[in-house]
Amino acid sequence: MISPSVMCISEWQGAKEILCELEKNHTDLLHTDVMDGAFVPNLMLGTESIKHLRKITSIPLDIHMMVEHPEDKLSWFDIQPGEYVSVHVESTRHLQKALAGIREYGAHPMAALNPATPLCSLEDVLEDVDGVVVMTVNPGFAGQKLVPQTLDKISRLRKMLADAGMKDKLIEVDGNVSFVNAPKMRRAGADIFVCGTSSVFGREGTIQENIAHFREALQNFEAYC
């Protein structure tokens, strides 16, 4: 599954046309970053922006909440059934409450991990999530370099899920998911790929061409690795 990041759309005036192009190319999800300037040192999409996106596109949202105390803020976003909503394990003392709240909306709860956060922090919430978001850069800004240790982290997470009898849980990767890195992430066991300026929205081709290239790289990942 591919989840292009709204944060990487450079010109908001043309956003609707870009979203239409993503729809035409059967994009699976639309990654929407929510930042509060506290959990991460940046501000990004707010409540009204999220609601507006639903009006102008039929692509299901993949809402990444990089905010403190997300359990207290879920109601702000009018979460819809079938959407994917991730909260960071580092952002709350009440992770299960936040995940349960997402589930009550009919959405898919996801737990997100920063690059340096160990996998053991997930041990007691695996049954509460539909998947895990592995941050492959430190969250807050686009255009960062891949943290190389995260590739092994994806592999270890895939084994952790398999050993727990939870092979169906999804692994989402977010951060420098480029044409070069995405096949490596796929080989490691990733399922959902947040893509941006290093792939789908790159300058070298059209959105249609870049999506086709990206999908081909994922399907034939061994040849790219």
CSV table of C-alpha atoms in Angstrom, one decimal:
chain,number,residue,atom,x,y,z
A,1,MET,CA,0.0,0.0,0.0
A,2,ILE,CA,1.3,3.5,-0.8
A,3,SER,CA,0.4,6.5,1.2
A,4,PRO,CA,1.6,9.8,-0.4
A,5,SER,CA,2.2,12.6,2.2
A,6,VAL,CA,0.2,15.7,2.0
A,7,MET,CA,3.1,17.6,3.7
A,8,CYS,CA,5.1,17.0,0.5
A,9,ILE,CA,2.7,18.8,-1.8
A,10,SER,CA,4.6,21.9,-2.5
A,11,GLU,CA,1.9,24.1,-3.9
A,12,TRP,CA,-1.4,24.1,-2.0
A,13,GLN,CA,-3.2,26.1,-4.7
A,14,GLY,CA,-2.8,23.0,-7.0
A,15,ALA,CA,-3.6,20.5,-4.2
A,16,LYS,CA,-7.0,19.5,-5.6
A,17,GLU,CA,-5.5,18.7,-9.0
A,18,ILE,CA,-2.7,16.7,-7.4
A,19,LEU,CA,-5.2,14.7,-5.2
A,20,CYS,CA,-7.3,14.0,-8.4
A,21,GLU,CA,-4.1,12.6,-10.0
A,22,LEU,CA,-3.5,10.4,-7.0
A,23,GLU,CA,-7.0,9.1,-7.2
A,24,LYS,CA,-6.7,8.3,-10.9
A,25,ASN,CA,-3.6,6.3,-10.0
A,26,HIS,CA,-5.4,4.3,-7.4
A,27,THR,CA,-3.5,5.6,-4.4
A,28,ASP,CA,-4.3,3.4,-1.3
A,29,LEU,CA,-4.1,6.1,1.4
A,30,LEU,CA,-3.4,9.7,1.9
A,31,HIS,CA,-0.8,10.4,4.7
A,32,THR,CA,-1.8,13.5,6.7
A,33,ASP,CA,0.7,14.7,9.3
A,34,VAL,CA,-0.7,16.5,12.4
A,35,MET,CA,2.0,18.3,14.4
A,36,ASP,CA,1.5,20.5,17.5
A,37,GLY,CA,4.8,22.2,17.9
A,38,ALA,CA,5.4,20.5,21.2
A,39,PHE,CA,5.8,16.8,20.5
A,40,VAL,CA,7.7,17.8,17.4
A,41,PRO,CA,9.3,21.2,16.7
A,42,ASN,CA,6.9,22.0,13.8
A,43,LEU,CA,3.3,22.8,13.0
A,44,MET,CA,1.4,21.0,10.4
A,45,LEU,CA,-2.2,20.1,9.4
A,46,GLY,CA,-4.9,21.1,11.9
A,47,THR,CA,-8.4,20.0,12.5
A,48,GLU,CA,-10.0,22.0,9.7
A,49,SER,CA,-7.4,21.0,7.1
A,50,ILE,CA,-8.1,17.3,7.9
A,51,LYS,CA,-11.9,17.9,7.5
A,52,HIS,CA,-11.4,19.8,4.3
A,53,LEU,CA,-9.3,17.0,2.8
A,54,ARG,CA,-12.2,14.6,3.2
A,55,LYS,CA,-14.4,16.9,1.1
A,56,ILE,CA,-12.0,17.1,-1.8
A,57,THR,CA,-10.7,13.6,-2.1
A,58,SER,CA,-12.1,10.1,-1.8
A,59,ILE,CA,-8.8,8.6,-0.7
A,60,PRO,CA,-8.9,7.2,2.8
A,61,LEU,CA,-6.9,9.3,5.2
A,62,ASP,CA,-3.8,7.9,7.0
A,63,ILE,CA,-3.6,10.4,10.0
A,64,HIS,CA,-0.3,10.6,11.8
A,65,MET,CA,-0.8,12.3,15.1
A,66,MET,CA,2.5,13.8,16.3
A,67,VAL,CA,0.9,15.5,19.3
A,68,GLU,CA,1.2,15.3,23.0
A,69,HIS,CA,-1.7,13.6,24.8
A,70,PRO,CA,-3.5,12.4,21.7
A,71,GLU,CA,-6.2,10.6,23.7
A,72,ASP,CA,-7.6,14.0,24.6
A,73,LYS,CA,-7.6,15.2,21.0
A,74,LEU,CA,-9.1,12.4,18.9
A,75,SER,CA,-12.6,14.0,18.9
A,76,TRP,CA,-11.1,17.2,17.3
A,77,PHE,CA,-10.6,15.3,14.0
A,78,ASP,CA,-13.9,13.7,13.2
A,79,ILE,CA,-12.2,10.4,12.6
A,80,GLN,CA,-14.0,8.3,10.0
A,81,PRO,CA,-14.5,4.5,9.8
A,82,GLY,CA,-11.8,2.8,7.7
A,83,GLU,CA,-9.2,5.5,8.2
A,84,TYR,CA,-5.8,4.7,9.7
A,85,VAL,CA,-4.8,6.8,12.7
A,86,SER,CA,-1.4,6.5,14.4
A,87,VAL,CA,-0.3,7.8,17.8
A,88,HIS,CA,3.2,7.8,19.2
A,89,VAL,CA,4.1,5.6,22.1
A,90,GLU,CA,6.3,8.4,23.3
A,91,SER,CA,3.4,10.9,23.3
A,92,THR,CA,1.2,9.6,26.1
A,93,ARG,CA,1.1,7.7,29.4
A,94,HIS,CA,-2.2,6.2,28.3
A,95,LEU,CA,-1.4,4.6,25.0
A,96,GLN,CA,-4.1,1.9,25.2
A,97,LYS,CA,-6.7,4.5,26.0
A,98,ALA,CA,-5.7,6.4,22.8
A,99,LEU,CA,-5.8,3.2,20.7
A,100,ALA,CA,-9.1,2.1,22.1
A,101,GLY,CA,-10.5,5.6,21.3
A,102,ILE,CA,-9.4,5.2,17.6
A,103,ARG,CA,-11.0,1.8,17.5
A,104,GLU,CA,-14.3,3.2,18.8
A,105,TYR,CA,-14.5,5.5,15.7
A,106,GLY,CA,-14.2,2.4,13.5
A,107,ALA,CA,-10.7,3.4,12.3
A,108,HIS,CA,-7.5,1.3,12.3
A,109,PRO,CA,-5.4,2.1,15.4
A,110,MET,CA,-1.6,2.2,14.7
A,111,ALA,CA,1.2,2.7,17.2
A,112,ALA,CA,4.1,4.8,16.0
A,113,LEU,CA,7.7,4.5,17.1
A,114,ASN,CA,10.5,7.1,16.8
A,115,PRO,CA,13.8,5.7,15.5
A,116,ALA,CA,15.4,5.3,18.9
A,117,THR,CA,12.3,3.9,20.6
A,118,PRO,CA,12.8,0.2,21.3
A,119,LEU,CA,10.4,-2.5,20.0
A,120,CYS,CA,9.8,-3.7,23.6
A,121,SER,CA,7.6,-0.7,24.2
A,122,LEU,CA,5.0,-2.4,22.0
A,123,GLU,CA,4.9,-5.7,23.8
A,124,ASP,CA,1.7,-5.0,25.8
A,125,VAL,CA,-0.2,-3.2,23.1
A,126,LEU,CA,0.2,-5.5,20.1
A,127,GLU,CA,-3.4,-6.9,20.5
A,128,ASP,CA,-4.7,-3.3,20.6
A,129,VAL,CA,-3.3,-2.2,17.2
A,130,ASP,CA,-3.9,-3.1,13.5
A,131,GLY,CA,-0.3,-2.1,12.8
A,132,VAL,CA,2.9,-0.3,13.7
A,133,VAL,CA,4.4,2.8,12.1
A,134,VAL,CA,8.2,2.7,12.1
A,135,MET,CA,9.7,6.1,11.8
A,136,THR,CA,12.8,5.8,9.7
A,137,VAL,CA,13.7,9.5,10.3
A,138,ASN,CA,13.2,11.6,13.4
A,139,PRO,CA,9.7,13.1,13.0
A,140,GLY,CA,8.9,16.7,12.3
A,141,PHE,CA,10.4,17.6,9.0
A,142,ALA,CA,10.5,16.2,5.4
A,143,GLY,CA,13.7,15.7,3.5
A,144,GLN,CA,15.8,14.0,6.2
A,145,LYS,CA,18.3,11.1,5.7
A,146,LEU,CA,17.3,7.6,6.5
A,147,VAL,CA,18.4,6.4,10.0
A,148,PRO,CA,20.1,3.2,8.8
A,149,GLN,CA,19.4,1.2,12.0
A,150,THR,CA,15.7,1.3,11.2
A,151,LEU,CA,16.0,-1.2,8.4
A,152,ASP,CA,17.0,-3.9,10.9
A,153,LYS,CA,14.3,-2.6,13.2
A,154,ILE,CA,11.6,-3.3,10.5
A,155,SER,CA,13.0,-6.9,10.2
A,156,ARG,CA,13.0,-7.4,13.9
A,157,LEU,CA,9.4,-6.1,14.2
A,158,ARG,CA,8.2,-8.4,11.5
A,159,LYS,CA,9.8,-11.4,13.4
A,160,MET,CA,8.3,-10.1,16.6
A,161,LEU,CA,4.8,-10.1,15.1
A,162,ALA,CA,5.3,-13.5,13.5
A,163,ASP,CA,6.5,-15.0,16.8
A,164,ALA,CA,3.4,-13.5,18.5
A,165,GLY,CA,1.1,-15.1,15.9
A,166,MET,CA,0.2,-11.7,14.5
A,167,LYS,CA,1.5,-12.0,10.9
A,168,ASP,CA,-1.5,-10.0,9.7
A,169,LYS,CA,-0.5,-6.8,11.6
A,170,LEU,CA,0.7,-4.1,9.2
A,171,ILE,CA,4.1,-2.3,9.3
A,172,GLU,CA,4.1,1.2,7.9
A,173,VAL,CA,7.3,3.1,7.2
A,174,ASP,CA,7.6,6.8,7.3
A,175,GLY,CA,10.7,8.8,6.4
A,176,ASN,CA,12.9,9.0,3.2
A,177,VAL,CA,10.9,6.2,1.6
A,178,SER,CA,12.7,6.7,-1.7
A,179,PHE,CA,13.0,4.6,-4.8
A,180,VAL,CA,16.3,3.4,-3.3
A,181,ASN,CA,15.1,2.8,0.3
A,182,ALA,CA,11.6,1.5,-0.3
A,183,PRO,CA,12.6,-1.9,-1.8
A,184,LYS,CA,14.9,-2.4,1.2
A,185,MET,CA,12.0,-1.7,3.5
A,186,ARG,CA,9.8,-4.0,1.6
A,187,ARG,CA,12.4,-6.8,1.9
A,188,ALA,CA,12.6,-6.1,5.6
A,189,GLY,CA,8.8,-6.7,5.9
A,190,ALA,CA,7.1,-3.3,5.5
A,191,ASP,CA,3.5,-3.1,4.1
A,192,ILE,CA,2.5,0.6,3.9
A,193,PHE,CA,4.9,3.2,2.4
A,194,VAL,CA,4.6,6.9,3.2
A,195,CYS,CA,6.1,8.5,0.1
A,196,GLY,CA,7.0,12.1,-0.7
A,197,THR,CA,9.6,14.2,-2.4
A,198,SER,CA,12.1,11.4,-2.7
A,199,SER,CA,9.6,9.3,-4.8
A,200,VAL,CA,6.0,10.1,-5.8
A,201,PHE,CA,6.4,13.9,-5.7
A,202,GLY,CA,9.9,13.9,-7.1
A,203,ARG,CA,10.9,16.3,-9.9
A,204,GLU,CA,12.2,13.8,-12.3
A,205,GLY,CA,8.8,12.5,-13.5
A,206,THR,CA,5.1,13.0,-13.4
A,207,ILE,CA,3.0,11.7,-10.5
A,208,GLN,CA,1.7,8.9,-12.7
A,209,GLU,CA,5.2,8.0,-13.8
A,210,ASN,CA,6.6,8.1,-10.3
A,211,ILE,CA,3.8,6.0,-8.8
A,212,ALA,CA,4.3,3.4,-11.5
A,213,HIS,CA,8.0,3.4,-10.9
A,214,PHE,CA,7.5,3.2,-7.1
A,215,ARG,CA,5.1,0.2,-7.4
A,216,GLU,CA,7.4,-1.6,-9.8
A,217,ALA,CA,10.3,-1.1,-7.3
A,218,LEU,CA,8.1,-2.6,-4.5
A,219,GLN,CA,6.9,-5.6,-6.6
A,220,ASN,CA,10.4,-6.4,-7.8
A,221,PHE,CA,12.2,-5.3,-4.6
A,222,GLU,CA,14.9,-8.1,-4.8
A,223,ALA,CA,16.1,-6.6,-8.1
A,224,TYR,CA,16.4,-3.1,-6.6
A,225,CYS,CA,18.2,-4.2,-3.4
